[in-house]
JSON list of C-alpha atoms and ligand atoms in Angstrom, two decimals:
[
{"chain": "A", "resi": 1236, "resn": "MET", "atom": "CA", "xyz": [56.12, 70.22, 125.33]},
{"chain": "A", "resi": 1237, "resn": "VAL", "atom": "CA", "xyz": [54.42, 72.22, 122.57]},
{"chain": "A", "resi": 1238, "resn": "LYS", "atom": "CA", "xyz": [55.37, 75.18, 124.36]},
{"chain": "A", "resi": 1239, "resn": "LYS", "atom": "CA", "xyz": [59.09, 74.36, 124.19]},
{"chain": "A", "resi": 1240, "resn": "VAL", "atom": "CA", "xyz": [58.79, 73.73, 120.44]},
{"chain": "A", "resi": 1241, "resn": "PHE", "atom": "CA", "xyz": [57.14, 77.47, 120.15]},
{"chain": "A", "resi": 1242, "resn": "PHE", "atom": "CA", "xyz": [59.54, 79.33, 121.87]},
{"chain": "A", "resi": 1243, "resn": "PHE", "atom": "CA", "xyz": [62.31, 77.51, 119.85]},
{"chain": "A", "resi": 1244, "resn": "THR", "atom": "CA", "xyz": [60.73, 78.03, 117.09]},
{"chain": "A", "resi": 1245, "resn": "ALA", "atom": "CA", "xyz": [60.10, 81.16, 117.57]},
{"chain": "A", "resi": 1246, "resn": "ALA", "atom": "CA", "xyz": [63.86, 81.82, 119.34]},
{"chain": "A", "resi": 1247, "resn": "PHE", "atom": "CA", "xyz": [64.78, 80.93, 115.67]},
{"chain": "A", "resi": 1248, "resn": "LEU", "atom": "CA", "xyz": [62.69, 83.22, 113.32]},
{"chain": "A", "resi": 1249, "resn": "VAL", "atom": "CA", "xyz": [64.02, 86.27, 115.71]},
{"chain": "A", "resi": 1250, "resn": "LEU", "atom": "CA", "xyz": [67.52, 84.93, 114.53]},
{"chain": "A", "resi": 1251, "resn": "LEU", "atom": "CA", "xyz": [66.74, 84.33, 110.87]},
{"chain": "A", "resi": 1252, "resn": "SER", "atom": "CA", "xyz": [64.99, 88.41, 111.13]},
{"chain": "A", "resi": 1253, "resn": "ALA", "atom": "CA", "xyz": [68.38, 89.14, 112.67]},
{"chain": "A", "resi": 1254, "resn": "ALA", "atom": "CA", "xyz": [71.05, 87.99, 109.81]},
{"chain": "A", "resi": 1255, "resn": "GLY", "atom": "CA", "xyz": [68.77, 89.34, 107.57]},
{"chain": "A", "resi": 1256, "resn": "MET", "atom": "CA", "xyz": [68.73, 92.37, 108.55]},
{"chain": "A", "resi": 1257, "resn": "GLN", "atom": "CA", "xyz": [72.34, 93.20, 109.06]},
{"chain": "A", "resi": 1258, "resn": "ARG", "atom": "CA", "xyz": [73.03, 91.54, 105.10]},
{"chain": "A", "resi": 1259, "resn": "LEU", "atom": "CA", "xyz": [70.52, 94.37, 104.26]},
{"chain": "A", "resi": 1260, "resn": "GLU", "atom": "CA", "xyz": [72.02, 97.01, 105.80]},
{"chain": "A", "resi": 1261, "resn": "SER", "atom": "CA", "xyz": [76.06, 96.31, 105.03]},
{"chain": "A", "resi": 1262, "resn": "ALA", "atom": "CA", "xyz": [74.59, 96.04, 101.12]},
{"chain": "A", "resi": 1263, "resn": "GLY", "atom": "CA", "xyz": [73.22, 99.17, 101.04]},
{"chain": "A", "resi": 1264, "resn": "ARG", "atom": "CA", "xyz": [76.11, 101.16, 102.82]},
{"chain": "A", "resi": 1265, "resn": "ARG", "atom": "CA", "xyz": [77.45, 103.67, 101.14]},
{"chain": "A", "resi": 1266, "resn": "PRO", "atom": "CA", "xyz": [81.41, 104.52, 101.53]},
{"chain": "A", "resi": 1267, "resn": "GLU", "atom": "CA", "xyz": [81.05, 106.81, 104.63]},
{"chain": "A", "resi": 1268, "resn": "ARG", "atom": "CA", "xyz": [83.89, 110.25, 103.06]},
{"chain": "A", "resi": 1269, "resn": "GLU", "atom": "CA", "xyz": [84.95, 111.82, 100.08]},
{"chain": "A", "resi": 1270, "resn": "GLU", "atom": "CA", "xyz": [88.49, 111.22, 101.05]},
{"chain": "A", "resi": 1271, "resn": "GLU", "atom": "CA", "xyz": [87.63, 107.49, 100.32]},
{"chain": "A", "resi": 1272, "resn": "ALA", "atom": "CA", "xyz": [88.69, 107.53, 96.61]},
{"chain": "A", "resi": 1273, "resn": "TYR", "atom": "CA", "xyz": [92.06, 108.66, 98.34]},
{"chain": "A", "resi": 1274, "resn": "GLU", "atom": "CA", "xyz": [91.85, 105.52, 101.01]},
{"chain": "A", "resi": 1275, "resn": "ASP", "atom": "CA", "xyz": [94.46, 103.59, 99.36]},
{"chain": "A", "resi": 1276, "resn": "VAL", "atom": "CA", "xyz": [96.95, 105.96, 100.06]},
{"chain": "A", "resi": 1277, "resn": "ASN", "atom": "CA", "xyz": [99.74, 107.07, 102.42]},
{"chain": "A", "resi": 1278, "resn": "PRO", "atom": "CA", "xyz": [98.52, 110.83, 103.61]},
{"chain": "A", "resi": 1279, "resn": "GLN", "atom": "CA", "xyz": [102.28, 111.04, 104.37]},
{"chain": "A", "resi": 1280, "resn": "PRO", "atom": "CA", "xyz": [103.46, 113.00, 102.01]},
{"chain": "A", "resi": 1281, "resn": "THR", "atom": "CA", "xyz": [106.45, 112.17, 100.96]},
{"chain": "A", "resi": 1282, "resn": "GLY", "atom": "CA", "xyz": [109.76, 114.46, 101.16]},
{"chain": "A", "resi": 1283, "resn": "GLU", "atom": "CA", "xyz": [110.92, 117.16, 103.12]},
{"chain": "A", "resi": 1284, "resn": "VAL", "atom": "CA", "xyz": [110.13, 120.66, 103.16]},
{"chain": "A", "resi": 1285, "resn": "SER", "atom": "CA", "xyz": [112.61, 123.26, 102.93]},
{"chain": "A", "resi": 1286, "resn": "GLY", "atom": "CA", "xyz": [112.16, 126.99, 102.66]},
{"chain": "A", "resi": 1287, "resn": "GLU", "atom": "CA", "xyz": [109.26, 126.90, 100.16]},
{"chain": "A", "resi": 1288, "resn": "VAL", "atom": "CA", "xyz": [109.62, 123.84, 98.61]},
{"chain": "A", "resi": 1289, "resn": "ARG", "atom": "CA", "xyz": [109.53, 119.30, 99.04]},
{"chain": "A", "resi": 1290, "resn": "GLU", "atom": "CA", "xyz": [112.39, 117.63, 98.17]},
{"chain": "A", "resi": 1291, "resn": "ILE", "atom": "CA", "xyz": [111.92, 114.36, 97.16]},
{"chain": "A", "resi": 1292, "resn": "TYR", "atom": "CA", "xyz": [115.27, 112.05, 96.39]},
{"chain": "A", "resi": 1293, "resn": "MET", "atom": "CA", "xyz": [114.38, 108.84, 93.78]},
{"chain": "A", "resi": 1294, "resn": "GLU", "atom": "CA", "xyz": [116.02, 106.04, 92.55]},
{"chain": "A", "resi": 1295, "resn": "ALA", "atom": "CA", "xyz": [115.30, 104.70, 89.17]},
{"chain": "A", "resi": 1296, "resn": "PHE", "atom": "CA", "xyz": [116.57, 101.18, 88.51]},
{"chain": "A", "resi": 1297, "resn": "GLN", "atom": "CA", "xyz": [115.60, 98.15, 86.78]},
{"chain": "A", "resi": 1298, "resn": "PHE", "atom": "CA", "xyz": [111.82, 97.83, 86.68]},
{"chain": "A", "resi": 1299, "resn": "GLU", "atom": "CA", "xyz": [111.09, 100.43, 89.46]},
{"chain": "A", "resi": 1300, "resn": "PHE", "atom": "CA", "xyz": [111.06, 103.74, 91.13]},
{"chain": "A", "resi": 1301, "resn": "ASP", "atom": "CA", "xyz": [111.58, 104.14, 94.24]},
{"chain": "A", "resi": 1302, "resn": "PRO", "atom": "CA", "xyz": [109.82, 105.05, 96.33]},
{"chain": "A", "resi": 1303, "resn": "ALA", "atom": "CA", "xyz": [106.83, 104.13, 94.15]},
{"chain": "A", "resi": 1304, "resn": "GLU", "atom": "CA", "xyz": [104.35, 106.60, 94.95]},
{"chain": "A", "resi": 1305, "resn": "ILE", "atom": "CA", "xyz": [105.32, 110.17, 95.94]},
{"chain": "A", "resi": 1306, "resn": "VAL", "atom": "CA", "xyz": [102.46, 111.75, 97.99]},
{"chain": "A", "resi": 1307, "resn": "VAL", "atom": "CA", "xyz": [102.87, 115.77, 98.14]},
{"chain": "A", "resi": 1308, "resn": "TYR", "atom": "CA", "xyz": [100.28, 118.77, 98.79]},
{"chain": "A", "resi": 1309, "resn": "GLU", "atom": "CA", "xyz": [98.52, 121.16, 96.32]},
{"chain": "A", "resi": 1310, "resn": "GLY", "atom": "CA", "xyz": [99.77, 124.34, 95.73]},
{"chain": "A", "resi": 1311, "resn": "GLU", "atom": "CA", "xyz": [103.27, 122.54, 96.71]},
{"chain": "A", "resi": 1312, "resn": "GLU", "atom": "CA", "xyz": [106.66, 123.64, 94.90]},
{"chain": "A", "resi": 1313, "resn": "VAL", "atom": "CA", "xyz": [108.14, 120.14, 94.49]},
{"chain": "A", "resi": 1314, "resn": "GLU", "atom": "CA", "xyz": [112.16, 119.36, 93.11]},
{"chain": "A", "resi": 1315, "resn": "ILE", "atom": "CA", "xyz": [112.54, 115.31, 92.90]},
{"chain": "A", "resi": 1316, "resn": "THR", "atom": "CA", "xyz": [116.31, 114.54, 93.09]},
{"chain": "A", "resi": 1317, "resn": "ALA", "atom": "CA", "xyz": [116.05, 111.40, 90.44]},
{"chain": "A", "resi": 1318, "resn": "VAL", "atom": "CA", "xyz": [119.51, 109.21, 89.96]},
{"chain": "A", "resi": 1319, "resn": "SER", "atom": "CA", "xyz": [119.49, 106.00, 88.05]},
{"chain": "A", "resi": 1320, "resn": "THR", "atom": "CA", "xyz": [121.04, 103.48, 89.84]},
{"chain": "A", "resi": 1321, "resn": "ASP", "atom": "CA", "xyz": [121.86, 100.75, 87.70]},
{"chain": "A", "resi": 1322, "resn": "VAL", "atom": "CA", "xyz": [120.90, 101.84, 83.45]},
{"chain": "A", "resi": 1323, "resn": "THR", "atom": "CA", "xyz": [119.80, 104.37, 81.20]},
{"chain": "A", "resi": 1324, "resn": "HIS", "atom": "CA", "xyz": [115.81, 105.50, 82.50]},
{"chain": "A", "resi": 1325, "resn": "GLY", "atom": "CA", "xyz": [113.33, 108.47, 81.92]},
{"chain": "A", "resi": 1326, "resn": "LEU", "atom": "CA", "xyz": [111.23, 109.80, 84.43]},
{"chain": "A", "resi": 1327, "resn": "GLY", "atom": "CA", "xyz": [107.21, 111.39, 83.03]},
{"chain": "A", "resi": 1328, "resn": "ILE", "atom": "CA", "xyz": [104.88, 112.40, 84.60]},
{"chain": "A", "resi": 1329, "resn": "ASP", "atom": "CA", "xyz": [102.60, 113.12, 80.86]},
{"chain": "A", "resi": 1330, "resn": "GLU", "atom": "CA", "xyz": [100.03, 115.32, 82.86]},
{"chain": "A", "resi": 1331, "resn": "TYR", "atom": "CA", "xyz": [102.66, 117.79, 84.35]},
{"chain": "A", "resi": 1332, "resn": "GLY", "atom": "CA", "xyz": [105.18, 118.40, 80.97]},
{"chain": "A", "resi": 1333, "resn": "ILE", "atom": "CA", "xyz": [108.14, 116.08, 82.23]},
{"chain": "A", "resi": 1334, "resn": "ASP", "atom": "CA", "xyz": [110.24, 113.24, 80.96]},
{"chain": "A", "resi": 1335, "resn": "ILE", "atom": "CA", "xyz": [113.90, 113.58, 82.08]},
{"chain": "A", "resi": 1336, "resn": "THR", "atom": "CA", "xyz": [116.53, 111.16, 81.06]},
{"chain": "A", "resi": 1337, "resn": "LEU", "atom": "CA", "xyz": [118.58, 109.53, 83.73]},
{"chain": "A", "resi": 1338, "resn": "GLU", "atom": "CA", "xyz": [121.25, 108.19, 82.90]},
{"chain": "A", "resi": 1339, "resn": "PRO", "atom": "CA", "xyz": [123.46, 105.68, 85.45]},
{"chain": "A", "resi": 1340, "resn": "ASP", "atom": "CA", "xyz": [124.33, 107.32, 88.49]},
{"chain": "A", "resi": 1341, "resn": "GLN", "atom": "CA", "xyz": [124.06, 110.82, 87.35]},
{"chain": "A", "resi": 1342, "resn": "GLU", "atom": "CA", "xyz": [121.53, 113.04, 89.18]},
{"chain": "A", "resi": 1343, "resn": "GLU", "atom": "CA", "xyz": [119.08, 115.18, 87.83]},
{"chain": "A", "resi": 1344, "resn": "VAL", "atom": "CA", "xyz": [116.32, 117.68, 89.69]},
{"chain": "A", "resi": 1345, "resn": "ILE", "atom": "CA", "xyz": [112.69, 118.11, 88.43]},
{"chain": "A", "resi": 1346, "resn": "SER", "atom": "CA", "xyz": [110.73, 121.20, 89.38]},
{"chain": "A", "resi": 1347, "resn": "PHE", "atom": "CA", "xyz": [107.17, 121.70, 89.04]},
{"chain": "A", "resi": 1348, "resn": "ILE", "atom": "CA", "xyz": [104.07, 123.34, 90.81]},
{"chain": "A", "resi": 1349, "resn": "ALA", "atom": "CA", "xyz": [101.22, 120.55, 92.48]},
{"chain": "A", "resi": 1350, "resn": "ASP", "atom": "CA", "xyz": [98.57, 122.26, 90.92]},
{"chain": "A", "resi": 1351, "resn": "GLU", "atom": "CA", "xyz": [95.94, 119.50, 90.75]},
{"chain": "A", "resi": 1352, "resn": "PRO", "atom": "CA", "xyz": [94.66, 117.91, 92.92]},
{"chain": "A", "resi": 1353, "resn": "GLY", "atom": "CA", "xyz": [94.58, 113.69, 91.42]},
{"chain": "A", "resi": 1354, "resn": "THR", "atom": "CA", "xyz": [97.40, 110.56, 90.98]},
{"chain": "A", "resi": 1355, "resn": "TYR", "atom": "CA", "xyz": [99.12, 110.60, 88.15]},
{"chain": "A", "resi": 1356, "resn": "THR", "atom": "CA", "xyz": [101.33, 107.76, 86.86]},
{"chain": "A", "resi": 1357, "resn": "ILE", "atom": "CA", "xyz": [105.08, 108.31, 86.85]},
{"chain": "A", "resi": 1358, "resn": "ARG", "atom": "CA", "xyz": [106.88, 106.28, 84.37]},
{"chain": "A", "resi": 1359, "resn": "CYS", "atom": "CA", "xyz": [109.40, 104.97, 82.62]},
{"chain": "A", "resi": 1360, "resn": "THR", "atom": "CA", "xyz": [109.82, 106.98, 79.37]},
{"chain": "A", "resi": 1361, "resn": "VAL", "atom": "CA", "xyz": [113.87, 105.51, 77.90]},
{"chain": "A", "resi": 1362, "resn": "PHE", "atom": "CA", "xyz": [113.46, 101.52, 77.17]},
{"chain": "A", "resi": 1363, "resn": "CYS", "atom": "CA", "xyz": [115.80, 99.57, 80.19]},
{"chain": "A", "resi": 1364, "resn": "GLY", "atom": "CA", "xyz": [114.83, 95.95, 78.93]},
{"chain": "A", "resi": 1365, "resn": "ALA", "atom": "CA", "xyz": [111.48, 93.24, 79.70]},
{"chain": "A", "resi": 1366, "resn": "GLY", "atom": "CA", "xyz": [109.76, 94.96, 82.13]},
{"chain": "A", "resi": 1367, "resn": "HIS", "atom": "CA", "xyz": [110.07, 98.45, 80.94]},
{"chain": "A", "resi": 1368, "resn": "GLY", "atom": "CA", "xyz": [106.46, 98.58, 80.40]},
{"chain": "A", "resi": 1369, "resn": "ASP", "atom": "CA", "xyz": [105.62, 97.89, 83.95]},
{"chain": "A", "resi": 1370, "resn": "MET", "atom": "CA", "xyz": [108.11, 100.44, 85.30]},
{"chain": "A", "resi": 1371, "resn": "GLN", "atom": "CA", "xyz": [105.73, 102.79, 87.28]},
{"chain": "A", "resi": 1372, "resn": "GLY", "atom": "CA", "xyz": [104.91, 104.80, 90.20]},
{"chain": "A", "resi": 1373, "resn": "LYS", "atom": "CA", "xyz": [103.02, 107.35, 91.28]},
{"chain": "A", "resi": 1374, "resn": "LEU", "atom": "CA", "xyz": [102.78, 111.02, 92.08]},
{"chain": "A", "resi": 1375, "resn": "ILE", "atom": "CA", "xyz": [99.15, 111.65, 94.52]},
{"chain": "A", "resi": 1376, "resn": "VAL", "atom": "CA", "xyz": [98.36, 115.09, 94.38]},
{"chain": "A", "resi": 1377, "resn": "LEU", "atom": "CA", "xyz": [96.15, 115.79, 98.04]},
{"chain": "A", "resi": 1378, "resn": "PRO", "atom": "CA", "xyz": [93.65, 118.37, 97.88]},
{"chain": "A", "resi": 1379, "resn": "GLU", "atom": "CA", "xyz": [94.93, 121.53, 100.21]},
{"chain": "A", "resi": 1380, "resn": "ASP", "atom": "CA", "xyz": [91.70, 121.09, 102.48]},
{"chain": "B", "resi": 1798, "resn": "CU", "atom": "CU1", "xyz": [112.40, 101.96, 80.98]}
]
């Protein structure tokens, strides 16, 4: 009887310390790869490459850009054909000096070289209604590896 109690106590202690070690391990774990900075990102580049140019088609409407996120590679020449399907919007990417007005149903072509990797905000630059302030998209320039 005493032996049995001892056994269960010992087993219980072993279990406890195993659980404790696991907790310590997960608390001390660090991100394993540097690419985790891009982990919320769809790594698939957007659009099609034609010749030397990555061509992307984008629609703007209250209060979104579609696609909301575009992904390109560093060094690529990017050509965005953008159109508003409702009211007048703007398409701005501050860091790339882009600010284009999109009149309804009129395609505009925006060209730039994606020379700096990073994540940039695409924002509507023309007041377009109640949700204007939240009308944003994202440009992700993936580093060349
Ligand atoms: Cu707007």
